[in-house]
Amino acid sequence: RGSAAIQMWSGMLGLLYVGKLTLEKELQKYNVRNTHEFVIWDPAFQYVPNQPTHDLEVDEFLSGQTTLSKIHPFLVNGQINPTFTTKVGQVLHFHALCATVENENTFIVYPEGKQHLHWNDDQAKIVPFYQIGSDGVMYSKPIKRNVIVMSGGQREELLLIFDKPGRYVISQQGIQGMQFFGMRGHPHDQILATIVVTEELNDDDKKKEEVVRPTVPIPSMTFTPGYTDEESVQPENIQSSETITFSMGANFDQIPFPQYYINGHSFSSSRSQFHAQPNEAREYVLINANHNAHPFHMHVNRFQIKEMGSELSREEYPVLNELLDFDENIWRDTVMVPPNGRARIWVQFKNYTGKTVIHCHFLAHEDTGMMATLFIGKKDWIFQLEEHYQWMMGVGIGICLSCLVMYVSRCCLGRQRNLLKKNNMNDEDDDVLYSAVSLNELKSKAMD
């Protein structure tokens, strides 16, 4: 932590495959073999004149990231507008990863030359596609989509199929103004990648190459789900509800600048802000207090989204309609909390114990404070003390003040006693001086 953003900014990112690759085997069963990674990255470039081999370099970390004069392409697999090829009727499969440092993006498929049109325009003739998994969790059935909005850390398993040859583009558009406090022009609309679709093989070619069509239509495909329907969180299982608020500060006298917070606190590894028990279900209400985007990410455990909303105008920001189009039965580990908006999630904690984290998956936000620890398991006495430190501190201060008051009072009483004792001694001296014996002695001395 503290340098994750700069590492991704420098290109340290990619997909990690874990497990038995069940998905690949099931896709091969359906004759889906044209599989590619689709890793989206958002570096900012600067011109470097007078260089013998190149004229572009990655800009200084975060320098001018939100400055419109900089060069902000979205790269896919490290390339500007790479080309993928497929055939009519063949299924194209993408392992898609949004590995952006501080941006979200859309995924829309247009015939080339139509990407300037709104995706809801009938003239745009956008090509629908299918989601079959998100954040490493497979669905049992494909879900048809026209548009998806992806944010940092989110992964999608996507299937595309074309019924006409030609050139198509995957477009990023409509995000301008929805993040970075309404600033227009960034991230700008652009083409992420190009897909070249060629004619289906004729009978002679089919003898040389295997048939490319899937064995069943995509909507009829079934997959081994990451979670069964019986594992869905039920309302009666919710043990408690907590609020998690993302906010930021703008104190020019404090480093880092700006400051990012969860529930008003910057990250501290020695403080556990949230606690849960193994196997229990909890509700978290995620609040985004700013007009910028914050993808919420939870380690170890996944959740289901139950509600999303935003105070922003859907007429002004139509992509919000797509962002807020969620399926509450899907399990995720990352959700975009809309600008000036909220999301309500239900978490089913597994039988894992120990300390983990929640954080904003825009890593520049995470590195500057927007992260918190989550402890899963029975709280030991240290956590008990930590949980009650406020009243314990109050009691301690009260005891100290009481001791101080008693000390001052004792000092004052001591001085009073000394003064009284001194006065008493003076009174005794006067009594001796003016006693009958003393006067007779004085009289005798005077007569002598």
Short mmCIF file of C-alpha atoms in Angstrom, two decimals:
data_model
loop_
_atom_site.label_atom_id
_atom_site.label_comp_id
_atom_site.label_asym_id
_atom_site.label_seq_id
_atom_site.Cartn_x
_atom_site.Cartn_y
_atom_site.Cartn_z
CA ARG A 1 0.00 0.00 0.00
CA GLY A 2 1.14 3.54 -0.80
CA SER A 3 2.61 2.75 -4.21
CA ALA A 4 0.02 0.46 -5.84
CA ALA A 5 -1.28 3.26 -8.08
CA ILE A 6 2.13 4.25 -9.39
CA GLN A 7 2.91 0.61 -10.17
CA MET A 8 -0.28 0.27 -12.23
CA TRP A 9 0.39 3.68 -13.75
CA SER A 10 3.69 2.23 -14.93
CA GLY A 11 2.02 -0.83 -16.47
CA MET A 12 2.26 -3.50 -13.74
CA LEU A 13 -1.12 -5.11 -14.40
CA GLY A 14 -2.69 -8.18 -15.98
CA LEU A 15 -4.92 -11.20 -15.51
CA LEU A 16 -4.18 -14.03 -13.10
CA TYR A 17 -5.77 -17.43 -13.73
CA VAL A 18 -6.50 -19.56 -10.66
CA GLY A 19 -8.06 -23.00 -10.39
CA LYS A 20 -9.09 -25.73 -12.81
CA LEU A 21 -10.18 -23.43 -15.66
CA THR A 22 -13.67 -24.96 -15.64
CA LEU A 23 -14.99 -22.15 -17.85
CA GLU A 24 -12.56 -22.88 -20.68
CA LYS A 25 -13.53 -26.56 -20.68
CA GLU A 26 -17.24 -25.73 -20.78
CA LEU A 27 -16.74 -23.21 -23.58
CA GLN A 28 -14.80 -25.77 -25.62
CA LYS A 29 -17.74 -28.13 -25.19
CA TYR A 30 -19.83 -25.48 -27.01
CA ASN A 31 -17.09 -25.05 -29.65
CA VAL A 32 -16.11 -21.61 -28.34
CA ARG A 33 -12.39 -21.48 -28.97
CA ASN A 34 -11.66 -17.92 -30.12
CA THR A 35 -10.66 -16.55 -26.69
CA HIS A 36 -8.68 -13.39 -25.98
CA GLU A 37 -7.73 -11.20 -23.05
CA PHE A 38 -9.15 -7.68 -23.13
CA VAL A 39 -7.21 -5.66 -20.54
CA ILE A 40 -8.07 -1.95 -20.41
CA TRP A 41 -5.43 0.47 -19.10
CA ASP A 42 -5.55 4.26 -18.82
CA PRO A 43 -2.08 5.81 -18.79
CA ALA A 44 -1.54 9.50 -19.52
CA PHE A 45 1.12 10.30 -22.10
CA GLN A 46 3.26 13.32 -22.82
CA TYR A 47 5.10 14.37 -25.96
CA VAL A 48 8.88 14.02 -25.74
CA PRO A 49 10.45 15.82 -28.72
CA ASN A 50 13.95 15.23 -30.03
CA GLN A 51 14.03 11.55 -29.09
CA PRO A 52 15.57 9.28 -31.74
CA THR A 53 13.24 6.30 -31.22
CA HIS A 54 9.90 7.66 -29.94
CA ASP A 55 7.90 10.82 -29.28
CA LEU A 56 5.55 9.58 -26.52
CA GLU A 57 6.22 8.53 -22.94
CA VAL A 58 4.06 7.80 -19.91
CA ASP A 59 3.60 11.08 -18.07
CA GLU A 60 4.83 11.71 -14.53
CA PHE A 61 2.62 9.98 -11.99
CA LEU A 62 -0.74 11.77 -11.77
CA SER A 63 0.78 14.87 -13.36
CA GLY A 64 -1.99 16.33 -15.45
CA GLN A 65 -4.10 13.21 -15.23
CA THR A 66 -7.19 15.38 -15.22
CA THR A 67 -5.65 18.03 -17.48
CA LEU A 68 -7.36 18.02 -20.84
CA SER A 69 -4.19 19.08 -22.67
CA LYS A 70 -2.61 15.72 -21.90
CA ILE A 71 -2.95 12.59 -24.04
CA HIS A 72 -5.37 10.09 -22.46
CA PRO A 73 -5.90 7.03 -24.63
CA PHE A 74 -7.33 3.84 -23.22
CA LEU A 75 -5.00 1.01 -24.19
CA VAL A 76 -6.19 -2.56 -24.66
CA ASN A 77 -3.55 -5.23 -24.08
CA GLY A 78 -0.96 -2.45 -24.15
CA GLN A 79 -1.99 -1.24 -27.62
CA ILE A 80 -3.97 1.66 -29.02
CA ASN A 81 -7.00 0.27 -30.85
CA PRO A 82 -5.83 -3.35 -31.37
CA THR A 83 -7.61 -5.55 -33.92
CA PHE A 84 -9.34 -8.87 -33.19
CA THR A 85 -10.62 -11.20 -35.91
CA THR A 86 -13.52 -13.62 -36.03
CA LYS A 87 -15.92 -15.14 -38.56
CA VAL A 88 -19.62 -14.82 -39.12
CA GLY A 89 -21.38 -17.14 -36.67
CA GLN A 90 -18.27 -17.75 -34.60
CA VAL A 91 -18.29 -16.86 -30.91
CA LEU A 92 -15.63 -14.41 -29.78
CA HIS A 93 -14.82 -14.74 -26.07
CA PHE A 94 -13.15 -11.97 -24.03
CA HIS A 95 -11.59 -12.21 -20.59
CA ALA A 96 -12.17 -8.49 -19.92
CA LEU A 97 -10.39 -6.61 -17.13
CA CYS A 98 -10.78 -2.93 -16.33
CA ALA A 99 -7.29 -2.18 -14.99
CA THR A 100 -7.69 1.58 -14.91
CA VAL A 101 -5.91 3.62 -12.26
CA GLU A 102 -8.61 6.28 -11.92
CA ASN A 103 -11.20 5.91 -14.68
CA GLU A 104 -14.29 3.99 -15.62
CA ASN A 105 -15.26 3.07 -19.16
CA THR A 106 -18.09 1.67 -21.25
CA PHE A 107 -18.10 -1.38 -23.51
CA ILE A 108 -20.37 -0.89 -26.56
CA VAL A 109 -20.09 -2.67 -29.94
CA TYR A 110 -20.86 -0.55 -33.02
CA PRO A 111 -20.54 -1.10 -36.75
CA GLU A 112 -17.51 0.99 -37.71
CA GLY A 113 -18.54 4.55 -38.50
CA LYS A 114 -21.63 4.49 -36.26
CA GLN A 115 -19.87 5.05 -32.93
CA HIS A 116 -20.67 8.78 -32.96
CA LEU A 117 -24.37 7.91 -32.47
CA HIS A 118 -25.98 7.34 -29.09
CA TRP A 119 -26.31 3.67 -28.31
CA ASN A 120 -30.10 4.00 -28.02
CA ASP A 121 -30.36 5.48 -31.52
CA ASP A 122 -31.94 2.94 -33.89
CA GLN A 123 -29.54 4.08 -36.61
CA ALA A 124 -26.57 3.03 -34.48
CA LYS A 125 -27.37 -0.68 -34.95
CA ILE A 126 -25.25 -1.65 -31.97
CA VAL A 127 -24.40 -5.34 -31.60
CA PRO A 128 -25.64 -6.96 -28.38
CA PHE A 129 -23.34 -9.29 -26.48
CA TYR A 130 -23.55 -11.61 -23.48
CA GLN A 131 -22.16 -11.59 -19.96
CA ILE A 132 -21.48 -15.03 -18.54
CA GLY A 133 -19.46 -14.11 -15.45
CA SER A 134 -18.26 -11.18 -13.33
CA ASP A 135 -15.33 -10.77 -10.92
CA GLY A 136 -14.35 -14.40 -11.23
CA VAL A 137 -17.84 -15.79 -10.56
CA MET A 138 -19.69 -17.57 -13.38
CA TYR A 139 -23.42 -17.26 -14.02
CA SER A 140 -25.56 -20.29 -14.70
CA LYS A 141 -27.02 -18.62 -17.84
CA PRO A 142 -25.78 -15.83 -20.15
CA ILE A 143 -27.22 -12.32 -19.70
CA LYS A 144 -27.79 -10.24 -22.84
CA ARG A 145 -26.37 -6.70 -22.78
CA ASN A 146 -26.15 -3.70 -25.06
CA VAL A 147 -23.87 -1.63 -22.81
CA ILE A 148 -21.85 -2.30 -19.69
CA VAL A 149 -19.98 0.20 -17.52
CA MET A 150 -16.73 -1.09 -16.04
CA SER A 151 -14.62 0.44 -13.29
CA GLY A 152 -11.20 -0.23 -11.84
CA GLY A 153 -10.75 -3.85 -10.76
CA GLN A 154 -13.88 -5.26 -12.36
CA ARG A 155 -13.64 -8.39 -14.53
CA GLU A 156 -16.19 -9.59 -17.06
CA GLU A 157 -16.53 -12.75 -19.14
CA LEU A 158 -18.08 -11.68 -22.46
CA LEU A 159 -19.32 -13.55 -25.54
CA LEU A 160 -19.83 -11.80 -28.90
CA ILE A 161 -21.26 -13.18 -32.13
CA PHE A 162 -21.81 -11.44 -35.49
CA ASP A 163 -24.25 -12.33 -38.26
CA LYS A 164 -22.72 -10.05 -40.91
CA PRO A 165 -19.14 -9.59 -42.12
CA GLY A 166 -17.50 -6.20 -41.76
CA ARG A 167 -15.58 -4.00 -39.37
CA TYR A 168 -16.89 -3.28 -35.88
CA VAL A 169 -15.53 -1.19 -33.04
CA ILE A 170 -15.73 -1.44 -29.26
CA SER A 171 -16.39 2.07 -28.04
CA GLN A 172 -15.80 3.90 -24.76
CA GLN A 173 -18.17 6.88 -24.51
CA GLY A 174 -20.58 8.78 -22.30
CA ILE A 175 -18.42 8.96 -19.17
CA GLN A 176 -17.41 12.61 -19.63
CA GLY A 177 -18.50 14.81 -16.76
CA MET A 178 -19.70 11.93 -14.60
CA GLN A 179 -16.46 11.85 -12.67
CA PHE A 180 -13.87 14.45 -11.68
CA PHE A 181 -16.53 16.90 -10.48
CA GLY A 182 -18.37 17.33 -13.75
CA MET A 183 -15.29 18.18 -15.80
CA ARG A 184 -16.09 17.65 -19.47
CA GLY A 185 -13.69 16.18 -21.98
CA HIS A 186 -12.18 13.46 -19.83
CA PRO A 187 -12.20 10.59 -20.23
CA HIS A 188 -12.97 11.44 -23.81
CA ASP A 189 -15.00 9.22 -26.15
CA GLN A 190 -12.75 6.87 -28.08
CA ILE A 191 -12.43 3.48 -29.75
CA LEU A 192 -11.01 0.77 -27.55
CA ALA A 193 -10.55 -1.93 -30.20
CA THR A 194 -11.57 -3.01 -33.70
CA ILE A 195 -13.12 -6.35 -34.65
CA VAL A 196 -12.82 -7.63 -38.22
CA VAL A 197 -15.54 -10.15 -39.09
CA THR A 198 -15.00 -12.26 -42.21
CA GLU A 199 -17.37 -14.51 -44.16
CA GLU A 200 -18.21 -17.93 -42.86
CA LEU A 201 -16.16 -20.75 -44.35
CA ASN A 202 -17.53 -22.36 -47.50
CA ASP A 203 -17.89 -26.13 -47.82
CA ASP A 204 -14.40 -26.62 -49.27
CA ASP A 205 -12.77 -24.59 -46.51
CA LYS A 206 -14.70 -26.46 -43.85
CA LYS A 207 -12.81 -29.57 -44.84
CA LYS A 208 -9.52 -27.80 -44.05
CA GLU A 209 -10.64 -26.07 -40.84
CA GLU A 210 -12.99 -27.13 -38.09
CA VAL A 211 -16.50 -25.73 -38.05
CA VAL A 212 -16.53 -22.48 -36.07
CA ARG A 213 -20.19 -22.18 -35.15
CA PRO A 214 -21.18 -22.98 -31.55
CA THR A 215 -22.98 -26.23 -30.90
CA VAL A 216 -25.96 -24.35 -29.36
CA PRO A 217 -27.06 -20.69 -29.47
CA ILE A 218 -25.47 -18.56 -26.76
CA PRO A 219 -28.76 -18.02 -24.85
CA SER A 220 -29.08 -21.81 -24.53
CA MET A 221 -25.65 -22.32 -23.01
CA THR A 222 -25.39 -23.24 -19.33
CA PHE A 223 -22.38 -22.99 -17.05
CA THR A 224 -21.33 -24.16 -13.62
CA PRO A 225 -22.27 -21.20 -11.41
CA GLY A 226 -19.87 -19.85 -8.83
CA TYR A 227 -22.77 -19.68 -6.36
CA THR A 228 -25.99 -21.66 -6.31
CA ASP A 229 -29.42 -20.05 -5.93
CA GLU A 230 -29.62 -21.51 -2.42
CA GLU A 231 -26.55 -19.49 -1.42
CA SER A 232 -28.22 -16.15 -2.14
CA VAL A 233 -28.50 -13.96 0.95
CA GLN A 234 -32.01 -13.85 2.41
CA PRO A 235 -33.37 -10.83 4.34
CA GLU A 236 -33.88 -12.82 7.50
CA ASN A 237 -30.20 -13.79 7.49
CA ILE A 238 -28.92 -10.22 7.78
CA GLN A 239 -27.31 -9.77 11.21
CA SER A 240 -26.68 -6.02 11.09
CA SER A 241 -26.39 -3.01 8.79
CA GLU A 242 -23.53 -0.51 8.62
CA THR A 243 -22.86 2.60 6.56
CA ILE A 244 -19.60 3.10 4.66
CA THR A 245 -19.08 6.65 3.39
CA PHE A 246 -16.48 7.63 0.79
CA SER A 247 -15.45 11.28 1.04
CA MET A 248 -12.49 13.53 0.34
CA GLY A 249 -10.77 16.58 1.81
CA ALA A 250 -8.99 19.53 0.22
CA ASN A 251 -6.62 20.74 2.91
CA PHE A 252 -3.70 22.36 1.09
CA ASP A 253 -1.62 22.22 4.28
CA GLN A 254 -1.87 18.43 4.56
CA ILE A 255 -0.04 15.71 2.64
CA PRO A 256 -1.22 13.79 0.69
CA PHE A 257 -3.43 16.17 -1.25
CA PRO A 258 -6.29 15.68 -1.77
CA GLN A 259 -7.19 13.52 1.21
CA TYR A 260 -9.49 10.51 0.84
CA TYR A 261 -11.49 9.01 3.71
CA ILE A 262 -13.74 6.13 4.70
CA ASN A 263 -16.20 7.18 7.41
CA GLY A 264 -14.13 10.30 8.02
CA HIS A 265 -10.89 8.42 8.67
CA SER A 266 -7.77 7.98 6.57
CA PHE A 267 -6.36 4.46 6.48
CA SER A 268 -4.47 3.17 9.50
CA SER A 269 -3.25 -0.42 9.67
CA SER A 270 -3.49 -0.31 13.47
CA ARG A 271 -7.21 0.50 13.51
CA SER A 272 -9.94 -1.97 12.59
CA GLN A 273 -12.98 0.05 11.58
CA PHE A 274 -15.23 -2.89 10.70
CA HIS A 275 -15.85 -6.32 12.23
CA ALA A 276 -17.76 -9.41 11.14
CA GLN A 277 -18.16 -13.03 12.17
CA PRO A 278 -17.51 -16.05 9.91
CA ASN A 279 -20.59 -17.37 8.12
CA GLU A 280 -22.78 -14.39 9.03
CA ALA A 281 -24.56 -12.10 6.54
CA ARG A 282 -24.29 -8.31 6.78
CA GLU A 283 -25.68 -5.33 4.95
CA TYR A 284 -23.49 -2.38 4.01
CA VAL A 285 -24.89 0.89 2.69
CA LEU A 286 -22.19 2.52 0.56
CA ILE A 287 -22.38 6.31 0.26
CA ASN A 288 -20.42 8.40 -2.26
CA ALA A 289 -20.47 11.98 -1.01
CA ASN A 290 -18.67 13.48 -4.03
CA HIS A 291 -19.22 14.07 -7.74
CA ASN A 292 -16.60 11.55 -8.74
CA ALA A 293 -16.60 7.80 -9.06
CA HIS A 294 -15.51 5.33 -6.37
CA PRO A 295 -15.47 1.57 -7.09
CA PHE A 296 -15.88 -0.26 -3.78
CA HIS A 297 -13.83 -3.45 -3.49
CA MET A 298 -13.93 -6.07 -0.74
CA HIS A 299 -11.19 -8.66 -0.34
CA VAL A 300 -11.85 -12.36 0.36
CA ASN A 301 -15.67 -12.25 0.42
CA ARG A 302 -18.19 -11.44 -2.31
CA PHE A 303 -21.56 -9.73 -2.15
CA GLN A 304 -24.85 -9.17 -3.94
CA ILE A 305 -26.01 -5.69 -4.96
CA LYS A 306 -29.51 -4.90 -3.72
CA GLU A 307 -29.89 -1.21 -4.53
CA MET A 308 -28.13 1.57 -6.47
CA GLY A 309 -28.98 5.21 -7.02
CA SER A 310 -27.56 8.65 -7.75
CA GLU A 311 -28.59 12.26 -7.28
CA LEU A 312 -27.17 13.14 -10.71
CA SER A 313 -29.54 13.70 -13.63
CA ARG A 314 -29.97 10.71 -15.94
CA GLU A 315 -30.91 13.10 -18.73
CA GLU A 316 -27.57 14.89 -18.36
CA TYR A 317 -25.64 11.65 -17.79
CA PRO A 318 -27.51 8.91 -19.71
CA VAL A 319 -24.77 6.36 -19.01
CA LEU A 320 -26.11 6.31 -15.44
CA ASN A 321 -29.04 4.26 -16.75
CA GLU A 322 -26.59 1.55 -17.75
CA LEU A 323 -24.54 1.80 -14.55
CA LEU A 324 -27.65 1.42 -12.41
CA ASP A 325 -28.89 -1.57 -14.42
CA PHE A 326 -27.81 -4.36 -12.09
CA ASP A 327 -28.89 -7.92 -11.36
CA GLU A 328 -29.28 -8.49 -7.62
CA ASN A 329 -28.55 -12.22 -7.95
CA ILE A 330 -25.03 -11.68 -9.31
CA TRP A 331 -22.09 -12.10 -6.94
CA ARG A 332 -19.30 -9.53 -7.19
CA ASP A 333 -16.32 -8.25 -5.24
CA THR A 334 -16.33 -4.77 -6.82
CA VAL A 335 -19.18 -2.34 -7.39
CA MET A 336 -19.11 1.20 -8.72
CA VAL A 337 -20.70 3.55 -6.18
CA PRO A 338 -22.21 6.23 -8.47
CA PRO A 339 -21.17 9.88 -8.14
CA ASN A 340 -23.31 11.59 -5.50
CA GLY A 341 -24.91 8.20 -5.07
CA ARG A 342 -25.25 5.03 -3.08
CA ALA A 343 -25.25 1.26 -3.28
CA ARG A 344 -26.64 -1.28 -0.83
CA ILE A 345 -24.94 -4.68 -0.72
CA TRP A 346 -25.45 -7.91 1.19
CA VAL A 347 -22.29 -9.78 2.11
CA GLN A 348 -22.19 -13.46 2.97
CA PHE A 349 -18.99 -13.97 4.94
CA LYS A 350 -17.30 -17.29 4.40
CA ASN A 351 -15.48 -19.35 7.00
CA TYR A 352 -12.34 -17.24 6.78
CA THR A 353 -10.95 -15.38 9.78
CA GLY A 354 -8.42 -12.63 10.24
CA LYS A 355 -7.79 -9.12 9.03
CA THR A 356 -8.56 -8.01 5.48
CA VAL A 357 -9.39 -4.69 3.78
CA ILE A 358 -12.06 -2.80 1.91
CA HIS A 359 -11.05 0.09 -0.32
CA CYS A 360 -11.75 2.23 -3.35
CA HIS A 361 -10.34 0.43 -6.39
CA PHE A 362 -9.17 3.66 -7.96
CA LEU A 363 -5.73 3.00 -6.57
CA ALA A 364 -4.71 6.65 -6.32
CA HIS A 365 -7.65 7.05 -3.90
CA GLU A 366 -6.70 3.91 -2.00
CA ASP A 367 -3.08 4.98 -1.63
CA THR A 368 -4.08 8.37 -0.23
CA GLY A 369 -6.35 7.04 2.49
CA MET A 370 -9.57 5.55 1.09
CA MET A 371 -9.09 2.13 2.63
CA ALA A 372 -10.13 0.49 5.92
CA THR A 373 -9.46 -2.77 7.71
CA LEU A 374 -12.12 -5.41 8.25
CA PHE A 375 -11.54 -7.99 10.97
CA ILE A 376 -13.41 -11.29 10.63
CA GLY A 377 -13.59 -13.43 13.75
CA LYS A 378 -13.94 -13.27 17.51
CA LYS A 379 -12.59 -10.05 18.99
CA ASP A 380 -9.86 -10.54 21.56
CA TRP A 381 -9.30 -8.12 24.45
CA ILE A 382 -7.24 -5.80 22.27
CA PHE A 383 -10.20 -5.29 19.95
CA GLN A 384 -12.50 -4.90 22.94
CA LEU A 385 -10.30 -2.10 24.25
CA GLU A 386 -10.05 -0.56 20.79
CA GLU A 387 -13.81 -0.59 20.41
CA HIS A 388 -14.29 1.33 23.67
CA TYR A 389 -11.27 3.59 23.50
CA GLN A 390 -13.37 6.77 23.42
CA TRP A 391 -15.13 6.26 26.74
CA MET A 392 -12.00 4.75 28.25
CA MET A 393 -10.07 7.85 27.22
CA GLY A 394 -12.83 9.99 28.74
CA VAL A 395 -12.66 8.05 32.02
CA GLY A 396 -8.87 8.36 32.05
CA ILE A 397 -9.00 12.09 31.49
CA GLY A 398 -11.66 12.39 34.21
CA ILE A 399 -9.48 10.51 36.69
CA CYS A 400 -6.48 12.70 35.85
CA LEU A 401 -8.51 15.87 36.33
CA SER A 402 -9.90 14.55 39.61
CA CYS A 403 -6.39 13.79 40.87
CA LEU A 404 -5.24 17.25 39.80
CA VAL A 405 -8.14 18.91 41.64
CA MET A 406 -7.44 16.84 44.76
CA TYR A 407 -3.74 17.72 44.61
CA VAL A 408 -4.43 21.44 44.24
CA SER A 409 -7.01 21.29 47.04
CA ARG A 410 -4.56 19.49 49.30
CA CYS A 411 -1.87 22.03 48.59
CA CYS A 412 -4.25 24.88 49.41
CA LEU A 413 -5.37 23.22 52.65
CA GLY A 414 -1.75 22.61 53.62
CA ARG A 415 -0.90 26.28 53.17
CA GLN A 416 -3.89 27.29 55.26
CA ARG A 417 -2.83 24.92 58.06
CA ASN A 418 0.70 26.35 58.03
CA LEU A 419 -0.63 29.89 58.26
CA LEU A 420 -2.92 28.96 61.14
CA LYS A 421 -0.07 27.21 62.95
CA LYS A 422 2.18 30.23 62.52
CA ASN A 423 -0.51 32.54 63.83
CA ASN A 424 -1.01 30.27 66.85
CA MET A 425 2.72 30.37 67.60
CA ASN A 426 2.71 34.17 67.49
CA ASP A 427 -0.24 34.25 69.89
CA GLU A 428 1.65 32.00 72.34
CA ASP A 429 4.69 34.34 72.25
CA ASP A 430 2.47 37.30 73.08
CA ASP A 431 0.95 35.43 76.04
CA VAL A 432 4.43 34.70 77.42
CA LEU A 433 5.51 38.31 76.95
CA TYR A 434 2.57 39.76 78.83
CA SER A 435 2.24 37.14 81.62
CA ALA A 436 2.37 38.20 85.38
CA VAL A 437 5.81 36.67 85.88
CA SER A 438 7.21 38.56 82.93
CA LEU A 439 5.76 41.89 84.16
CA ASN A 440 7.21 41.41 87.66
CA GLU A 441 10.63 40.68 86.16
CA LEU A 442 10.45 43.82 84.09
CA LYS A 443 9.37 45.85 87.15
CA SER A 444 12.30 44.54 89.23
CA LYS A 445 14.78 45.45 86.50
CA ALA A 446 13.28 48.98 86.28
CA MET A 447 13.64 49.54 90.09
CA ASP A 448 17.25 48.36 90.05
#
